[in-house]
Short mmCIF file of C-alpha atoms and ligand atoms in Angstrom, two decimals:
data_model
loop_
_atom_site.label_atom_id
_atom_site.label_comp_id
_atom_site.label_asym_id
_atom_site.label_seq_id
_atom_site.Cartn_x
_atom_site.Cartn_y
_atom_site.Cartn_z
CA MET Q 1 1.71 -145.56 -55.65
CA SER Q 2 2.51 -148.87 -57.63
CA GLY Q 3 0.26 -151.56 -57.06
CA LEU Q 4 2.18 -154.72 -56.78
CA ASP Q 5 1.80 -157.00 -59.77
CA LYS Q 6 -0.64 -159.78 -59.17
CA ASN Q 7 1.22 -162.21 -61.73
CA LEU Q 8 4.75 -161.95 -59.84
CA PRO Q 9 5.27 -164.55 -56.93
CA VAL Q 10 5.11 -163.15 -53.60
CA LEU Q 11 6.53 -164.57 -50.40
CA VAL Q 12 5.41 -164.04 -46.94
CA THR Q 13 7.57 -165.44 -44.14
CA GLY Q 14 6.05 -166.09 -40.90
CA GLY Q 15 3.00 -167.03 -42.96
CA GLY Q 16 2.28 -169.67 -40.28
CA GLY Q 17 1.81 -167.02 -37.65
CA PHE Q 18 -0.86 -164.31 -36.66
CA ILE Q 19 -0.23 -161.41 -39.03
CA GLY Q 20 1.51 -163.66 -41.68
CA GLY Q 21 -1.44 -165.94 -42.02
CA TRP Q 22 -3.87 -162.98 -42.59
CA LEU Q 23 -1.54 -161.44 -45.07
CA VAL Q 24 -1.43 -164.73 -47.00
CA GLY Q 25 -5.08 -164.62 -47.20
CA GLU Q 26 -5.32 -161.08 -48.12
CA LEU Q 27 -2.82 -161.68 -51.07
CA LEU Q 28 -5.15 -164.48 -52.44
CA ARG Q 29 -8.22 -162.54 -51.86
CA MET Q 30 -6.78 -159.82 -53.88
CA GLY Q 31 -6.18 -161.98 -56.85
CA HIS Q 32 -2.48 -162.56 -56.23
CA GLY Q 33 -1.84 -166.19 -57.91
CA LYS Q 34 1.65 -167.22 -56.65
CA VAL Q 35 1.86 -166.75 -52.94
CA ARG Q 36 4.62 -168.65 -51.02
CA SER Q 37 4.13 -168.98 -47.35
CA VAL Q 38 6.76 -170.02 -44.96
CA ASP Q 39 7.06 -170.70 -41.41
CA MET Q 40 9.21 -172.73 -39.07
CA LYS Q 41 6.58 -174.37 -37.11
CA PRO Q 42 4.94 -177.65 -38.34
CA GLN Q 43 2.10 -176.73 -40.48
CA SER Q 44 -0.21 -178.35 -37.96
CA GLU Q 45 0.74 -175.62 -35.80
CA TRP Q 46 0.09 -172.81 -38.37
CA TYR Q 47 -2.63 -170.16 -37.26
CA GLN Q 48 -4.32 -170.30 -40.77
CA VAL Q 49 -3.15 -172.46 -43.73
CA HIS Q 50 -4.18 -171.52 -47.21
CA ASP Q 51 -4.57 -174.23 -49.66
CA ARG Q 52 -4.03 -172.10 -52.66
CA ALA Q 53 -0.77 -170.85 -51.18
CA GLU Q 54 2.54 -172.85 -51.81
CA ASN Q 55 3.01 -173.56 -47.95
CA MET Q 56 6.92 -174.37 -46.97
CA VAL Q 57 8.30 -175.28 -43.58
CA LEU Q 58 11.62 -173.99 -43.18
CA ASP Q 59 13.85 -172.47 -40.09
CA LEU Q 60 14.63 -169.13 -41.89
CA ARG Q 61 17.37 -168.55 -39.31
CA GLY Q 62 19.59 -170.34 -41.78
CA LEU Q 63 20.96 -168.57 -45.00
CA ASP Q 64 20.05 -171.77 -46.94
CA ALA Q 65 16.62 -171.73 -46.07
CA CYS Q 66 16.13 -168.07 -46.85
CA ARG Q 67 17.55 -168.54 -50.15
CA GLN Q 68 15.32 -171.27 -50.92
CA ALA Q 69 12.28 -169.25 -49.53
CA ALA Q 70 13.30 -166.16 -51.64
CA ARG Q 71 14.13 -167.73 -54.94
CA GLY Q 72 12.13 -166.36 -57.63
CA GLN Q 73 10.10 -164.36 -55.56
CA ALA Q 74 9.64 -160.80 -56.89
CA TYR Q 75 8.02 -159.37 -53.39
CA ILE Q 76 9.10 -160.22 -50.18
CA PHE Q 77 7.18 -159.75 -46.78
CA ASN Q 78 9.19 -160.48 -43.99
CA LEU Q 79 7.33 -160.83 -40.86
CA ALA Q 80 8.99 -164.07 -39.31
CA ALA Q 81 10.35 -163.58 -35.95
CA ASP Q 82 10.41 -165.23 -32.33
CA MET Q 83 8.06 -162.56 -30.34
CA GLY Q 84 5.05 -162.07 -28.44
CA GLY Q 85 3.62 -159.90 -25.72
CA MET Q 86 5.65 -158.57 -22.69
CA GLY Q 87 5.50 -161.70 -20.91
CA PHE Q 88 7.50 -163.31 -23.54
CA ILE Q 89 9.98 -160.81 -24.73
CA GLU Q 90 10.91 -159.39 -21.37
CA THR Q 91 12.02 -162.93 -20.26
CA HIS Q 92 13.37 -164.29 -23.63
CA LYS Q 93 15.66 -161.27 -24.67
CA ALA Q 94 18.33 -163.55 -26.38
CA GLU Q 95 15.68 -165.85 -28.62
CA CYS Q 96 14.31 -162.66 -29.82
CA MET Q 97 17.48 -161.27 -30.82
CA LEU Q 98 18.23 -164.37 -32.60
CA SER Q 99 15.43 -163.06 -35.60
CA VAL Q 100 18.29 -161.03 -36.52
CA LEU Q 101 19.67 -164.24 -38.32
CA ILE Q 102 16.23 -164.33 -40.17
CA ASN Q 103 16.16 -160.57 -41.20
CA THR Q 104 19.97 -160.69 -42.32
CA HIS Q 105 19.48 -164.12 -44.24
CA MET Q 106 16.20 -162.78 -45.65
CA LEU Q 107 17.93 -159.80 -46.97
CA MET Q 108 20.75 -161.67 -48.39
CA GLY Q 109 18.36 -163.92 -50.41
CA ALA Q 110 16.31 -161.04 -51.58
CA ARG Q 111 19.52 -159.22 -52.84
CA GLU Q 112 20.86 -162.60 -54.54
CA PHE Q 113 17.42 -163.27 -56.38
CA GLY Q 114 16.73 -159.68 -57.33
CA ALA Q 115 13.57 -159.16 -55.49
CA LYS Q 116 11.73 -156.20 -56.63
CA ARG Q 117 10.36 -154.91 -53.16
CA PHE Q 118 11.23 -156.16 -49.63
CA PHE Q 119 9.03 -155.32 -46.48
CA PHE Q 120 10.08 -155.62 -43.01
CA SER Q 121 7.93 -155.64 -39.99
CA SER Q 122 9.54 -153.34 -37.31
CA SER Q 123 7.99 -152.59 -33.95
CA ALA Q 124 7.30 -149.80 -31.70
CA CYS Q 125 9.35 -151.41 -29.48
CA VAL Q 126 12.23 -149.32 -31.24
CA TYR Q 127 11.06 -146.30 -29.62
CA ALA Q 128 13.29 -144.82 -26.71
CA ALA Q 129 12.51 -145.67 -23.26
CA ASP Q 130 12.90 -142.23 -21.86
CA LYS Q 131 9.98 -141.26 -24.30
CA GLN Q 132 7.80 -143.50 -22.80
CA THR Q 133 7.82 -142.92 -19.12
CA SER Q 134 4.76 -141.58 -18.59
CA ALA Q 135 1.09 -142.67 -19.19
CA ASP Q 136 0.02 -139.53 -20.23
CA VAL Q 137 2.57 -140.02 -23.26
CA THR Q 138 3.05 -137.76 -25.98
CA ALA Q 139 2.57 -139.85 -29.20
CA LEU Q 140 5.63 -141.37 -30.73
CA LYS Q 141 6.87 -139.79 -34.06
CA GLU Q 142 9.20 -141.66 -36.25
CA ALA Q 143 12.26 -139.59 -35.01
CA ASP Q 144 11.74 -140.68 -31.35
CA ALA Q 145 13.73 -143.73 -32.26
CA TYR Q 146 16.80 -141.59 -31.67
CA PRO Q 147 18.96 -141.36 -29.54
CA ALA Q 148 18.52 -145.02 -29.46
CA MET Q 149 17.11 -146.60 -25.95
CA PRO Q 150 15.10 -149.22 -27.62
CA GLU Q 151 12.94 -152.14 -25.69
CA ASP Q 152 15.90 -154.64 -24.48
CA GLY Q 153 16.60 -157.57 -26.55
CA TYR Q 154 13.51 -157.54 -29.17
CA GLY Q 155 13.76 -153.67 -29.61
CA TRP Q 156 17.51 -153.50 -30.13
CA GLU Q 157 17.14 -156.25 -32.88
CA LYS Q 158 14.16 -154.53 -34.53
CA LEU Q 159 16.14 -151.26 -34.67
CA PHE Q 160 19.42 -153.02 -36.00
CA SER Q 161 17.32 -154.65 -38.95
CA GLU Q 162 15.92 -151.47 -40.18
CA ARG Q 163 19.09 -149.92 -40.47
CA MET Q 164 20.13 -153.22 -42.29
CA CYS Q 165 17.31 -152.96 -44.69
CA ARG Q 166 18.32 -149.05 -45.06
CA HIS Q 167 22.11 -150.00 -45.99
CA PHE Q 168 20.85 -152.85 -48.28
CA ARG Q 169 18.94 -150.21 -50.04
CA GLU Q 170 21.72 -147.66 -50.25
CA ASP Q 171 24.41 -150.26 -50.92
CA PHE Q 172 22.50 -153.00 -53.26
CA GLY Q 173 19.51 -150.86 -54.37
CA LEU Q 174 17.18 -153.16 -52.68
CA ILE Q 175 13.61 -151.53 -52.66
CA ALA Q 176 12.99 -151.92 -48.81
CA ARG Q 177 9.98 -150.83 -47.08
CA MET Q 178 9.38 -150.72 -43.10
CA ALA Q 179 6.66 -150.36 -40.88
CA ARG Q 180 6.80 -149.81 -37.00
CA TYR Q 181 3.80 -152.04 -35.99
CA HIS Q 182 2.00 -150.89 -32.77
CA ASN Q 183 0.59 -153.92 -30.82
CA VAL Q 184 -1.45 -155.84 -33.56
CA TYR Q 185 -4.51 -157.74 -32.36
CA GLY Q 186 -7.52 -159.65 -33.80
CA PRO Q 187 -8.82 -163.06 -34.48
CA HIS Q 188 -6.00 -165.96 -34.99
CA GLY Q 189 -4.05 -164.10 -32.62
CA THR Q 190 -2.39 -165.76 -29.91
CA TRP Q 191 -4.61 -166.00 -26.90
CA ASP Q 192 -2.90 -168.22 -24.22
CA GLY Q 193 0.50 -170.10 -23.42
CA GLY Q 194 2.56 -166.94 -22.87
CA ARG Q 195 3.16 -165.15 -26.16
CA GLU Q 196 -0.06 -163.41 -25.88
CA LYS Q 197 -0.49 -159.75 -25.95
CA ALA Q 198 -2.83 -157.50 -23.46
CA GLN Q 199 -5.91 -157.58 -25.32
CA ALA Q 200 -6.00 -161.01 -26.05
CA ALA Q 201 -4.84 -162.01 -22.38
CA ILE Q 202 -7.40 -159.78 -21.04
CA CYS Q 203 -10.30 -161.52 -23.33
CA ARG Q 204 -9.32 -164.93 -22.08
CA LYS Q 205 -9.37 -163.70 -18.35
CA VAL Q 206 -12.66 -162.26 -18.80
CA ILE Q 207 -13.99 -165.61 -20.38
CA GLU Q 208 -12.42 -167.52 -17.96
CA ALA Q 209 -14.06 -165.31 -14.95
CA LYS Q 210 -17.26 -165.85 -16.43
CA GLN Q 211 -17.31 -169.28 -17.33
CA SER Q 212 -15.90 -170.29 -14.02
CA GLY Q 213 -18.10 -167.95 -11.89
CA LYS Q 214 -15.13 -166.33 -10.35
CA HIS Q 215 -15.70 -163.13 -11.14
CA GLU Q 216 -12.21 -161.50 -10.63
CA ILE Q 217 -9.38 -160.89 -12.88
CA GLU Q 218 -5.61 -160.25 -12.31
CA ILE Q 219 -3.89 -157.34 -14.33
CA TRP Q 220 -0.54 -156.89 -14.74
CA GLY Q 221 0.98 -153.60 -13.37
CA ASP Q 222 -1.49 -151.04 -11.87
CA GLY Q 223 -3.53 -150.98 -15.07
CA GLU Q 224 -3.10 -147.32 -15.71
CA GLN Q 225 -0.12 -147.82 -18.23
CA THR Q 226 -1.26 -146.76 -21.87
CA ARG Q 227 -1.20 -147.96 -25.22
CA SER Q 228 -2.92 -148.06 -28.41
CA PHE Q 229 -3.69 -151.21 -30.16
CA MET Q 230 -4.15 -151.92 -33.81
CA TYR Q 231 -6.97 -154.26 -35.21
CA ILE Q 232 -5.49 -156.82 -37.94
CA ASP Q 233 -7.43 -155.25 -40.78
CA ASP Q 234 -5.73 -151.72 -40.36
CA CYS Q 235 -2.32 -153.63 -40.09
CA LEU Q 236 -3.05 -155.31 -43.43
CA LYS Q 237 -4.42 -151.93 -45.28
CA GLY Q 238 -1.20 -150.21 -43.99
CA THR Q 239 1.33 -153.02 -44.70
CA LEU Q 240 0.22 -153.41 -48.41
CA ALA Q 241 0.24 -149.49 -48.97
CA ILE Q 242 3.72 -149.01 -47.41
CA MET Q 243 4.80 -152.07 -49.64
CA GLU Q 244 3.35 -150.12 -52.71
CA SER Q 245 4.59 -146.75 -51.40
CA GLU Q 246 7.74 -144.76 -52.22
CA ILE Q 247 8.32 -144.20 -48.41
CA ILE Q 248 12.06 -145.27 -47.68
CA ASP Q 249 12.34 -144.66 -44.16
CA PRO Q 250 10.81 -146.64 -41.19
CA ILE Q 251 6.91 -145.37 -40.61
CA ASN Q 252 4.47 -145.60 -37.94
CA LEU Q 253 1.66 -148.24 -38.28
CA GLY Q 254 -0.58 -147.89 -35.29
CA SER Q 255 -3.82 -146.98 -33.90
CA ALA Q 256 -3.75 -143.36 -32.27
CA GLN Q 257 -6.66 -144.43 -29.78
CA LEU Q 258 -4.77 -144.26 -26.44
CA VAL Q 259 -6.33 -146.37 -24.04
CA SER Q 260 -5.01 -147.43 -20.22
CA ILE Q 261 -5.00 -151.09 -19.50
CA ASN Q 262 -8.08 -150.69 -16.95
CA GLN Q 263 -9.91 -148.83 -19.88
CA LEU Q 264 -9.25 -151.89 -21.97
CA VAL Q 265 -10.58 -154.15 -19.22
CA ASP Q 266 -13.53 -151.78 -18.95
CA ILE Q 267 -14.18 -152.25 -22.85
CA VAL Q 268 -13.97 -156.29 -22.57
CA GLU Q 269 -16.12 -156.24 -19.45
CA SER Q 270 -18.73 -154.40 -21.43
CA ILE Q 271 -18.71 -156.82 -24.29
CA ALA Q 272 -18.64 -159.80 -21.78
CA GLY Q 273 -21.56 -157.82 -19.97
CA LEU Q 274 -20.26 -158.35 -16.21
CA LYS Q 275 -17.82 -156.41 -13.99
CA LEU Q 276 -15.03 -158.11 -12.13
CA LYS Q 277 -12.83 -157.57 -9.02
CA ARG Q 278 -9.50 -156.59 -10.02
CA ARG Q 279 -6.11 -157.85 -8.90
CA TYR Q 280 -2.99 -156.02 -9.79
CA LYS Q 281 0.04 -158.00 -10.12
CA LEU Q 282 2.68 -155.14 -9.68
CA ASP Q 283 5.79 -157.47 -10.23
CA ALA Q 284 4.45 -158.84 -13.52
CA PRO Q 285 6.13 -157.75 -16.88
CA LYS Q 286 5.00 -154.01 -17.72
CA GLY Q 287 7.12 -152.93 -20.59
CA VAL Q 288 7.07 -148.92 -21.06
CA ARG Q 289 4.34 -146.67 -19.02
CA GLY Q 290 3.04 -145.29 -22.09
CA ARG Q 291 2.92 -145.66 -25.59
CA ASN Q 292 1.09 -144.40 -28.70
CA SER Q 293 1.32 -143.81 -32.46
CA ASP Q 294 1.85 -140.21 -33.84
CA ASN Q 295 0.41 -140.69 -37.45
CA THR Q 296 1.21 -137.53 -38.66
CA LEU Q 297 3.66 -138.81 -41.26
CA ILE Q 298 1.43 -141.89 -42.64
CA LYS Q 299 -1.79 -139.39 -43.08
CA LYS Q 300 0.68 -137.11 -44.74
CA LEU Q 301 2.15 -139.58 -47.19
CA LEU Q 302 -0.65 -142.15 -47.52
CA GLY Q 303 -3.55 -139.94 -46.55
CA TRP Q 304 -4.93 -142.73 -44.18
CA GLU Q 305 -4.12 -143.90 -40.75
CA PRO Q 306 -5.48 -146.84 -38.86
CA ASP Q 307 -8.92 -146.26 -37.90
CA ILE Q 308 -10.86 -149.21 -36.61
CA CYS Q 309 -11.77 -148.36 -33.01
CA LEU Q 310 -10.69 -150.50 -29.96
CA GLU Q 311 -14.28 -151.17 -29.15
CA VAL Q 312 -15.18 -152.56 -32.68
CA GLY Q 313 -11.89 -154.70 -32.96
CA LEU Q 314 -12.26 -156.18 -29.44
CA GLU Q 315 -15.76 -157.22 -29.93
CA LYS Q 316 -14.58 -159.53 -32.60
CA THR Q 317 -11.50 -160.78 -30.95
CA TYR Q 318 -13.52 -161.57 -27.71
CA ARG Q 319 -16.17 -163.47 -29.74
CA TRP Q 320 -13.33 -165.47 -31.74
CA ILE Q 321 -11.36 -166.17 -28.63
CA HIS Q 322 -14.53 -167.38 -26.65
CA ASP Q 323 -15.15 -169.77 -29.80
CA GLN Q 324 -11.73 -170.90 -29.16
CA MET Q 325 -11.99 -171.80 -25.54
CA VAL Q 326 -15.31 -173.55 -26.14
CA SER Q 327 -13.90 -175.60 -28.57
CA ALA Q 328 -10.80 -176.54 -26.63
CA ARG Q 329 -13.21 -177.28 -23.75
CA THR Q 330 -15.55 -179.29 -25.63
CA GLY Q 331 -12.58 -181.38 -27.36
CA ALA Q 332 -13.68 -180.18 -30.77
CA LYS Q 333 -10.58 -178.89 -32.75
CA ALA Q 334 -9.52 -175.43 -31.89
CA VAL Q 335 -8.90 -173.58 -35.28
CA GLY Q 336 -6.16 -171.05 -34.90
CA ALA Q 337 -3.80 -170.00 -32.20
CA ARG Q 338 -3.47 -170.93 -28.62
N1 LIG K 1 0.49 -159.76 -21.95
C1 LIG K 1 -0.06 -159.05 -20.93
N2 LIG K 1 -0.92 -160.28 -20.65
N3 LIG K 1 -0.09 -157.71 -20.92
C2 LIG K 1 -0.82 -157.38 -19.71
C3 LIG K 1 -1.66 -158.27 -18.88
C4 LIG K 1 -1.79 -159.63 -19.22
O1 LIG K 1 -2.59 -160.28 -18.85
N4 LIG K 1 -2.37 -157.50 -17.94
C5 LIG K 1 -1.70 -156.24 -18.07
N5 LIG K 1 -0.97 -156.25 -19.04
C6 LIG K 1 -0.12 -154.92 -19.50
C7 LIG K 1 1.40 -155.10 -19.51
O2 LIG K 1 1.88 -155.42 -18.14
C8 LIG K 1 1.76 -153.90 -20.53
O3 LIG K 1 2.23 -152.78 -19.75
C9 LIG K 1 0.56 -153.71 -21.61
O4 LIG K 1 -0.28 -154.61 -20.84
C10 LIG K 1 0.67 -154.12 -22.80
O5 LIG K 1 1.51 -155.54 -22.67
P1 LIG K 1 1.57 -156.29 -23.94
O6 LIG K 1 0.59 -156.10 -25.01
O7 LIG K 1 1.83 -157.77 -23.73
O8 LIG K 1 2.83 -155.47 -24.94
P2 LIG K 1 3.52 -154.43 -24.98
O9 LIG K 1 2.66 -153.50 -25.65
O10 LIG K 1 4.08 -153.78 -23.69
O11 LIG K 1 4.81 -154.53 -25.99
C11 LIG K 1 4.61 -155.22 -26.88
O12 LIG K 1 4.44 -154.25 -28.19
C12 LIG K 1 4.31 -154.62 -29.51
C13 LIG K 1 4.52 -153.28 -30.51
O13 LIG K 1 3.65 -152.42 -29.99
C14 LIG K 1 5.72 -156.26 -27.39
O14 LIG K 1 5.49 -157.19 -26.41
C15 LIG K 1 5.47 -156.77 -28.99
O15 LIG K 1 4.30 -157.47 -29.03
C16 LIG K 1 5.37 -155.42 -30.01
O16 LIG K 1 6.64 -155.01 -30.14
#
């Protein structure tokens, strides 16, 4: 595993977002001296702004913007995407697919400017739906993406872009690395506004119930659907390890701790110190019935797997969201994502 040369420039697209904002900070903390962070959002809406980075606002759906972002960069972490939780990707399929413009143009820019390595953040949403029909799901192995039947819209774009990375490697020699992220969460993640994922949504709803005194919570689906959720620190560690590795095919990057949404709510209620009446919204966006990460390959190739348990990660996430909600309510500047 060759470490990245800290003297060479590194680009993070989506640097104004959740994972990208953390990755820029981590690269700076590791001693990378030339970190470029690019996002299409105005900097005032960035989840984290790192003054030691070169921060740029560019709409990376355009080729010229991607060329400008990629110019002179040795390493490119391409995390930029129009995405969110099930409440967003189920109702914005065309917009999610337009991320293919970002991925296509970023690959073209990486090739044109001779990037040494390129990382693409793929997703567990590439996995075939017919392997995710049971809450008692068999953990998904990398081969389970084929025969292809990914999540409509968002999943198809991620799978297509994986294959583009592969062909830019085969045809043009670009060293591309791909991780399939399994539902990443943590402080500075989106927690309100419609793009939030389940963990942040449940934290927000529990806090709202506690603050309002109305001790009930709305849960999408019947609560028996299952997922695994990966804490941001594991995501960063795995992303950097995969970028530095010689792993040429897409690889799972996710927790193997399977929980039902009802169990997720149990954990958050325990953190908050209360029990709520549960109302189930059966017509809400539900996604697949069950999904978990099979970590056989990452353990074999990297000798590691994500291991921060949900109870630990949720405690930190809950506290952070609580602080954001208090700040928002008292009018103090809420730092971080909405
Ligand atoms: N977002 C949300 N909000 N989900 C809820 C809620 C709620 O208030 N209550 C229950 N759920 C349920 C959803 O119905 C779904 O069954 C499960 O939690 C997980 O929803 P999610 O976190 O929004 O998204 P998914 O895991 O289904 O899909 C996500 O997977 C990621 C990769 O693992 C995608 O939306 C992408 O964020 C990403 O590809």
